Amino acid sequence: MKILTAAQMAEVDRLSTARFGIPRLTLMENAGRQVAEALLREFPAVRRATLFCGKGNNGGDGFVAARYLRQEGIQPTVVLCGAPSELAEDARVNYETLLKTGEQVEIVAESSGWGSQRGRWLDCDVIVDALLGTGLAGSVRGLLAEIVEGVNAGRNRSRVLAVDIPSGLASDTGELIGPAIEADVTVTFTAPKLGHVFPPACTRIGKLIVAQIGSPPELYEGNPDLFLNLITAHQFARFPFRRARTAHKGDFGHVLVVGGSRGKSGAAAMAGLSALRAGAGLVTVATPESVLPTVAALAAEIMTEPLPATDAGTISSQALTYGRFQTLLEGKTVLAMGPGLGQHPETVEFVQTVLRQCKVPLVIDADGLNALAGALELLRERAAQTLVLTPHPGEMARLVASTAAEVQRDRVGVARRFAQEYRALVVLKGYRTLVATPEGQVYVNPTGNPGMASGGSGDILTGLLAGLLAQSGDAPVVDVVSLAVYLHGRAGDLGAETVGEQPLIARNILEAFPSALRELAGRVQTNLKRDYYVVP
């Protein structure tokens, strides 16, 4: 699902009318209807609703919503924040249409009117914010700022539904530029905007509902210049979530996990178990011979292979002699390398040599990434056509000779440039994990929570990635990687629902993965039948 700027969305609306002949009023009618339906669906006990409507198209959507609510037996209080003479053309049409139904529209144009009536207007079950929408250019001031602050102060007794985006938030950035409404639910149209997706603004959105109002998808979904995408269940509609009755383990690939070292054996074991949990038919963990017994004891379902060890208990470069590692790679479908490896010079040499020689799809994480810092030319020399790198901001900073703070300031740009330059898929982990492709597309993951910021979470992701890649067949690699990232985050969310965010550990993510997978399979089928999408 594409993520658009306000200007891009306006162009989609314009072309919907100019190229496809869809009247602007039809788009507004559909938008208002979706708002009303979302309100009734999300707040089924609602009896009284106050709709604050601005002078532009956002207010027009609010007038339409009020009409539909009235038809459903809800008595709305509609407040126009401004003079009727200042209404935009389409908003004026729907304002007058609402008046013809017998509905009264109250008007507030100055602070004194707001002060005398605010208590009555805010005394309701649901407040609908239809004030400003996505066209905001600067911080709200004056009367609108007072209304924003009043709505937020009243959230202890009323729920808030925002139309398109909470008033006060800039849709083209995740930054907070001044007073802004904090919504429980936001209904946007056609596609999410940047402010819905990126922090800190996205923390004011509440539940995000993306509703379709009739704009043809070919105006935006097929446009390569629109490079930001939200990972949604729609992206996985072609994935088989059920296996053939005649399937056997050889149908689902053989993952080789290379990792572990003295004191870090658990990382390799968790990655191996995660690859199995993702559905790989077979998983082998190759680890230093000195820690192999520990790895084998932690994960009875995986196979293990001993590799020569350094004095520090890491993989030695001797693992490469006499073609030993190449023999180990035979028959493997995917190689995942990095969890718990350590940074001994011989281990770094081992990683760099494997990168040059390995021809199967390769997932590199953790110390595997650290082994590439300062040697990025190896990424161009690699043998594997499919390469997935999974850095956290600190690892990304080491790769690009920067700082974690600088990476965080331009996450999309850093990941996108790196993926394009080195022809790799980059999974930049963190809040709103990104998947950047060699073609310049960037996918934003909506799942996950702060409880996942603990040791081992990344090892789980590495294993899930490898396990899903092993059985992906001819599915687009970006969809497989996005699926792993989405499910990893969603499993973390479900785990946090059970144990809480603070107590969440990597094992809880792995335990919740089956539930996340079942839920996603259901969401794929359900959302294909709807004209709206609920972002997790």
PDB file of C-alpha atoms in Angstrom, residues 181-334:
ATOM      1  CA  ILE A 181      -5.476  16.516  18.425  1.00  0.00           C
ATOM      2  CA  GLU A 182      -4.748  13.073  19.825  1.00  0.00           C
ATOM      3  CA  ALA A 183      -7.173  10.644  18.229  1.00  0.00           C
ATOM      4  CA  ASP A 184      -8.422   7.222  19.222  1.00  0.00           C
ATOM      5  CA  VAL A 185      -9.240   6.408  15.587  1.00  0.00           C
ATOM      6  CA  THR A 186      -8.194   8.084  12.354  1.00  0.00           C
ATOM      7  CA  VAL A 187      -9.974   7.438   9.066  1.00  0.00           C
ATOM      8  CA  THR A 188      -7.899   8.419   6.055  1.00  0.00           C
ATOM      9  CA  PHE A 189      -8.716   7.920   2.413  1.00  0.00           C
ATOM     10  CA  THR A 190      -7.165   6.005  -0.485  1.00  0.00           C
ATOM     11  CA  ALA A 191      -3.675   5.696   1.062  1.00  0.00           C
ATOM     12  CA  PRO A 192      -1.863   6.536   4.307  1.00  0.00           C
ATOM     13  CA  LYS A 193       0.195   9.723   4.460  1.00  0.00           C
ATOM     14  CA  LEU A 194       3.670  10.155   5.886  1.00  0.00           C
ATOM     15  CA  GLY A 195       2.356  11.661   9.113  1.00  0.00           C
ATOM     16  CA  HIS A 196       0.245   8.546   9.721  1.00  0.00           C
ATOM     17  CA  VAL A 197       3.278   6.300   9.558  1.00  0.00           C
ATOM     18  CA  PHE A 198       6.360   8.036  10.957  1.00  0.00           C
ATOM     19  CA  PRO A 199       7.052   9.172  14.520  1.00  0.00           C
ATOM     20  CA  PRO A 200       6.360  11.130  16.533  1.00  0.00           C
ATOM     21  CA  ALA A 201       3.201  12.213  14.677  1.00  0.00           C
ATOM     22  CA  CYS A 202       2.039   8.627  14.166  1.00  0.00           C
ATOM     23  CA  THR A 203       1.718   8.232  17.940  1.00  0.00           C
ATOM     24  CA  ARG A 204      -1.254  10.675  17.814  1.00  0.00           C
ATOM     25  CA  ILE A 205      -3.186   8.699  15.191  1.00  0.00           C
ATOM     26  CA  GLY A 206      -4.690   5.907  17.285  1.00  0.00           C
ATOM     27  CA  LYS A 207      -6.106   3.070  15.202  1.00  0.00           C
ATOM     28  CA  LEU A 208      -5.578   3.891  11.524  1.00  0.00           C
ATOM     29  CA  ILE A 209      -8.279   2.971   9.008  1.00  0.00           C
ATOM     30  CA  VAL A 210      -7.483   3.435   5.312  1.00  0.00           C
ATOM     31  CA  ALA A 211     -10.777   3.678   3.439  1.00  0.00           C
ATOM     32  CA  GLN A 212     -11.299   3.454  -0.304  1.00  0.00           C
ATOM     33  CA  ILE A 213     -13.513   6.174  -1.774  1.00  0.00           C
ATOM     34  CA  GLY A 214     -13.347   5.373  -5.494  1.00  0.00           C
ATOM     35  CA  SER A 215      -9.960   6.670  -6.659  1.00  0.00           C
ATOM     36  CA  PRO A 216      -8.598   4.156  -9.207  1.00  0.00           C
ATOM     37  CA  PRO A 217      -5.606   2.282  -7.708  1.00  0.00           C
ATOM     38  CA  GLU A 218      -3.659   2.549 -10.972  1.00  0.00           C
ATOM     39  CA  LEU A 219      -3.194   6.252 -10.257  1.00  0.00           C
ATOM     40  CA  TYR A 220      -0.834   5.459  -7.397  1.00  0.00           C
ATOM     41  CA  GLU A 221      -0.121   1.753  -6.891  1.00  0.00           C
ATOM     42  CA  GLY A 222       1.672   1.376 -10.213  1.00  0.00           C
ATOM     43  CA  ASN A 223       3.683   4.600 -10.023  1.00  0.00           C
ATOM     44  CA  PRO A 224       7.404   3.794  -9.474  1.00  0.00           C
ATOM     45  CA  ASP A 225       8.086   7.391  -8.441  1.00  0.00           C
ATOM     46  CA  LEU A 226       6.019   6.784  -5.307  1.00  0.00           C
ATOM     47  CA  PHE A 227       8.653   4.769  -3.464  1.00  0.00           C
ATOM     48  CA  LEU A 228       7.193   4.611   0.066  1.00  0.00           C
ATOM     49  CA  ASN A 229       4.945   1.667   0.891  1.00  0.00           C
ATOM     50  CA  LEU A 230       3.156   0.428   4.007  1.00  0.00           C
ATOM     51  CA  ILE A 231       3.421  -3.310   4.639  1.00  0.00           C
ATOM     52  CA  THR A 232      -0.133  -4.668   4.823  1.00  0.00           C
ATOM     53  CA  ALA A 233      -1.857  -8.032   4.606  1.00  0.00           C
ATOM     54  CA  HIS A 234      -2.746  -7.233   0.973  1.00  0.00           C
ATOM     55  CA  GLN A 235       0.927  -7.671   0.074  1.00  0.00           C
ATOM     56  CA  PHE A 236       0.744 -11.347   1.023  1.00  0.00           C
ATOM     57  CA  ALA A 237      -2.430 -12.310  -0.810  1.00  0.00           C
ATOM     58  CA  ARG A 238      -0.502 -14.662  -3.121  1.00  0.00           C
ATOM     59  CA  PHE A 239       1.199 -16.589  -0.314  1.00  0.00           C
ATOM     60  CA  PRO A 240      -0.055 -20.117   0.341  1.00  0.00           C
ATOM     61  CA  PHE A 241      -0.943 -20.279   4.022  1.00  0.00           C
ATOM     62  CA  ARG A 242      -1.900 -23.960   3.740  1.00  0.00           C
ATOM     63  CA  ARG A 243       0.326 -26.811   2.631  1.00  0.00           C
ATOM     64  CA  ALA A 244      -0.474 -29.595   0.181  1.00  0.00           C
ATOM     65  CA  ARG A 245      -1.554 -32.799   1.898  1.00  0.00           C
ATOM     66  CA  THR A 246       1.241 -34.656   0.095  1.00  0.00           C
ATOM     67  CA  ALA A 247       4.019 -32.249   1.175  1.00  0.00           C
ATOM     68  CA  HIS A 248       7.224 -33.455   2.834  1.00  0.00           C
ATOM     69  CA  LYS A 249      10.137 -31.695   4.520  1.00  0.00           C
ATOM     70  CA  GLY A 250      12.175 -31.637   1.328  1.00  0.00           C
ATOM     71  CA  ASP A 251       9.619 -29.249  -0.187  1.00  0.00           C
ATOM     72  CA  PHE A 252      10.395 -26.468   2.273  1.00  0.00           C
ATOM     73  CA  GLY A 253      14.120 -25.942   2.004  1.00  0.00           C
ATOM     74  CA  HIS A 254      17.174 -26.478   4.169  1.00  0.00           C
ATOM     75  CA  VAL A 255      18.504 -23.488   6.110  1.00  0.00           C
ATOM     76  CA  LEU A 256      22.116 -23.280   7.262  1.00  0.00           C
ATOM     77  CA  VAL A 257      22.637 -20.940  10.218  1.00  0.00           C
ATOM     78  CA  VAL A 258      26.254 -19.975  10.897  1.00  0.00           C
ATOM     79  CA  GLY A 259      26.735 -18.355  14.269  1.00  0.00           C
ATOM     80  CA  GLY A 260      27.445 -18.716  17.928  1.00  0.00           C
ATOM     81  CA  SER A 261      30.610 -18.349  19.971  1.00  0.00           C
ATOM     82  CA  ARG A 262      31.690 -18.779  23.556  1.00  0.00           C
ATOM     83  CA  GLY A 263      29.098 -16.964  25.677  1.00  0.00           C
ATOM     84  CA  LYS A 264      26.763 -16.393  22.703  1.00  0.00           C
ATOM     85  CA  SER A 265      25.571 -19.873  21.855  1.00  0.00           C
ATOM     86  CA  GLY A 266      21.938 -18.931  22.455  1.00  0.00           C
ATOM     87  CA  ALA A 267      21.894 -16.545  19.491  1.00  0.00           C
ATOM     88  CA  ALA A 268      22.643 -19.327  17.001  1.00  0.00           C
ATOM     89  CA  ALA A 269      20.164 -21.693  18.651  1.00  0.00           C
ATOM     90  CA  MET A 270      17.345 -19.118  18.591  1.00  0.00           C
ATOM     91  CA  ALA A 271      17.989 -18.305  14.925  1.00  0.00           C
ATOM     92  CA  GLY A 272      17.884 -22.010  14.081  1.00  0.00           C
ATOM     93  CA  LEU A 273      14.663 -22.614  16.010  1.00  0.00           C
ATOM     94  CA  SER A 274      13.073 -19.563  14.394  1.00  0.00           C
ATOM     95  CA  ALA A 275      13.886 -20.856  10.917  1.00  0.00           C
ATOM     96  CA  LEU A 276      12.132 -24.099  11.807  1.00  0.00           C
ATOM     97  CA  ARG A 277       9.187 -22.248  13.318  1.00  0.00           C
ATOM     98  CA  ALA A 278       8.870 -20.238  10.102  1.00  0.00           C
ATOM     99  CA  GLY A 279       8.355 -23.496   8.245  1.00  0.00           C
ATOM    100  CA  ALA A 280      11.732 -24.504   6.864  1.00  0.00           C
ATOM    101  CA  GLY A 281      11.888 -28.260   6.272  1.00  0.00           C
ATOM    102  CA  LEU A 282      15.377 -28.678   7.705  1.00  0.00           C
ATOM    103  CA  VAL A 283      17.737 -26.462   9.682  1.00  0.00           C
ATOM    104  CA  THR A 284      21.407 -26.996  10.412  1.00  0.00           C
ATOM    105  CA  VAL A 285      23.349 -24.743  12.777  1.00  0.00           C
ATOM    106  CA  ALA A 286      27.103 -24.620  12.136  1.00  0.00           C
ATOM    107  CA  THR A 287      28.898 -23.346  15.209  1.00  0.00           C
ATOM    108  CA  PRO A 288      32.313 -23.545  16.885  1.00  0.00           C
ATOM    109  CA  GLU A 289      32.943 -27.112  18.036  1.00  0.00           C
ATOM    110  CA  SER A 290      33.533 -25.903  21.588  1.00  0.00           C
ATOM    111  CA  VAL A 291      29.993 -24.520  21.936  1.00  0.00           C
ATOM    112  CA  LEU A 292      28.159 -27.092  19.820  1.00  0.00           C
ATOM    113  CA  PRO A 293      26.963 -29.171  22.825  1.00  0.00           C
ATOM    114  CA  THR A 294      25.288 -26.098  24.281  1.00  0.00           C
ATOM    115  CA  VAL A 295      23.584 -25.225  20.993  1.00  0.00           C
ATOM    116  CA  ALA A 296      22.389 -28.793  20.520  1.00  0.00           C
ATOM    117  CA  ALA A 297      20.992 -28.899  24.051  1.00  0.00           C
ATOM    118  CA  LEU A 298      19.063 -25.645  23.523  1.00  0.00           C
ATOM    119  CA  ALA A 299      17.358 -26.792  20.310  1.00  0.00           C
ATOM    120  CA  ALA A 300      16.707 -30.500  19.946  1.00  0.00           C
ATOM    121  CA  GLU A 301      14.887 -30.079  16.610  1.00  0.00           C
ATOM    122  CA  ILE A 302      17.853 -28.648  14.709  1.00  0.00           C
ATOM    123  CA  MET A 303      20.887 -30.407  13.283  1.00  0.00           C
ATOM    124  CA  THR A 304      24.356 -29.167  14.171  1.00  0.00           C
ATOM    125  CA  GLU A 305      27.761 -29.091  12.523  1.00  0.00           C
ATOM    126  CA  PRO A 306      31.027 -28.350  14.357  1.00  0.00           C
ATOM    127  CA  LEU A 307      33.433 -25.793  12.917  1.00  0.00           C
ATOM    128  CA  PRO A 308      37.048 -25.203  13.993  1.00  0.00           C
ATOM    129  CA  ALA A 309      37.315 -22.622  16.764  1.00  0.00           C
ATOM    130  CA  THR A 310      39.736 -19.876  17.661  1.00  0.00           C
ATOM    131  CA  ASP A 311      41.213 -19.564  21.134  1.00  0.00           C
ATOM    132  CA  ALA A 312      38.415 -17.050  21.817  1.00  0.00           C
ATOM    133  CA  GLY A 313      35.744 -19.642  21.034  1.00  0.00           C
ATOM    134  CA  THR A 314      34.684 -18.122  17.688  1.00  0.00           C
ATOM    135  CA  ILE A 315      34.668 -19.682  14.216  1.00  0.00           C
ATOM    136  CA  SER A 316      38.193 -20.006  12.861  1.00  0.00           C
ATOM    137  CA  SER A 317      39.286 -19.345   9.306  1.00  0.00           C
ATOM    138  CA  GLN A 318      40.352 -23.013   9.314  1.00  0.00           C
ATOM    139  CA  ALA A 319      36.693 -23.772   8.582  1.00  0.00           C
ATOM    140  CA  LEU A 320      37.475 -22.748   5.006  1.00  0.00           C
ATOM    141  CA  THR A 321      40.401 -25.112   4.437  1.00  0.00           C
ATOM    142  CA  TYR A 322      40.094 -28.071   2.061  1.00  0.00           C
ATOM    143  CA  GLY A 323      36.686 -26.857   0.910  1.00  0.00           C
ATOM    144  CA  ARG A 324      35.162 -27.870   4.247  1.00  0.00           C
ATOM    145  CA  PHE A 325      32.597 -25.062   4.357  1.00  0.00           C
ATOM    146  CA  GLN A 326      31.717 -25.355   0.672  1.00  0.00           C
ATOM    147  CA  THR A 327      30.892 -28.998   1.293  1.00  0.00           C
ATOM    148  CA  LEU A 328      28.682 -27.962   4.194  1.00  0.00           C
ATOM    149  CA  LEU A 329      26.814 -25.549   1.906  1.00  0.00           C
ATOM    150  CA  GLU A 330      25.894 -28.288  -0.574  1.00  0.00           C
ATOM    151  CA  GLY A 331      22.152 -28.918  -0.617  1.00  0.00           C
ATOM    152  CA  LYS A 332      21.340 -25.834   1.440  1.00  0.00           C
ATOM    153  CA  THR A 333      18.656 -23.414   0.302  1.00  0.00           C
ATOM    154  CA  VAL A 334      19.516 -20.328   2.387  1.00  0.00           C
TER     155      VAL A 334
END
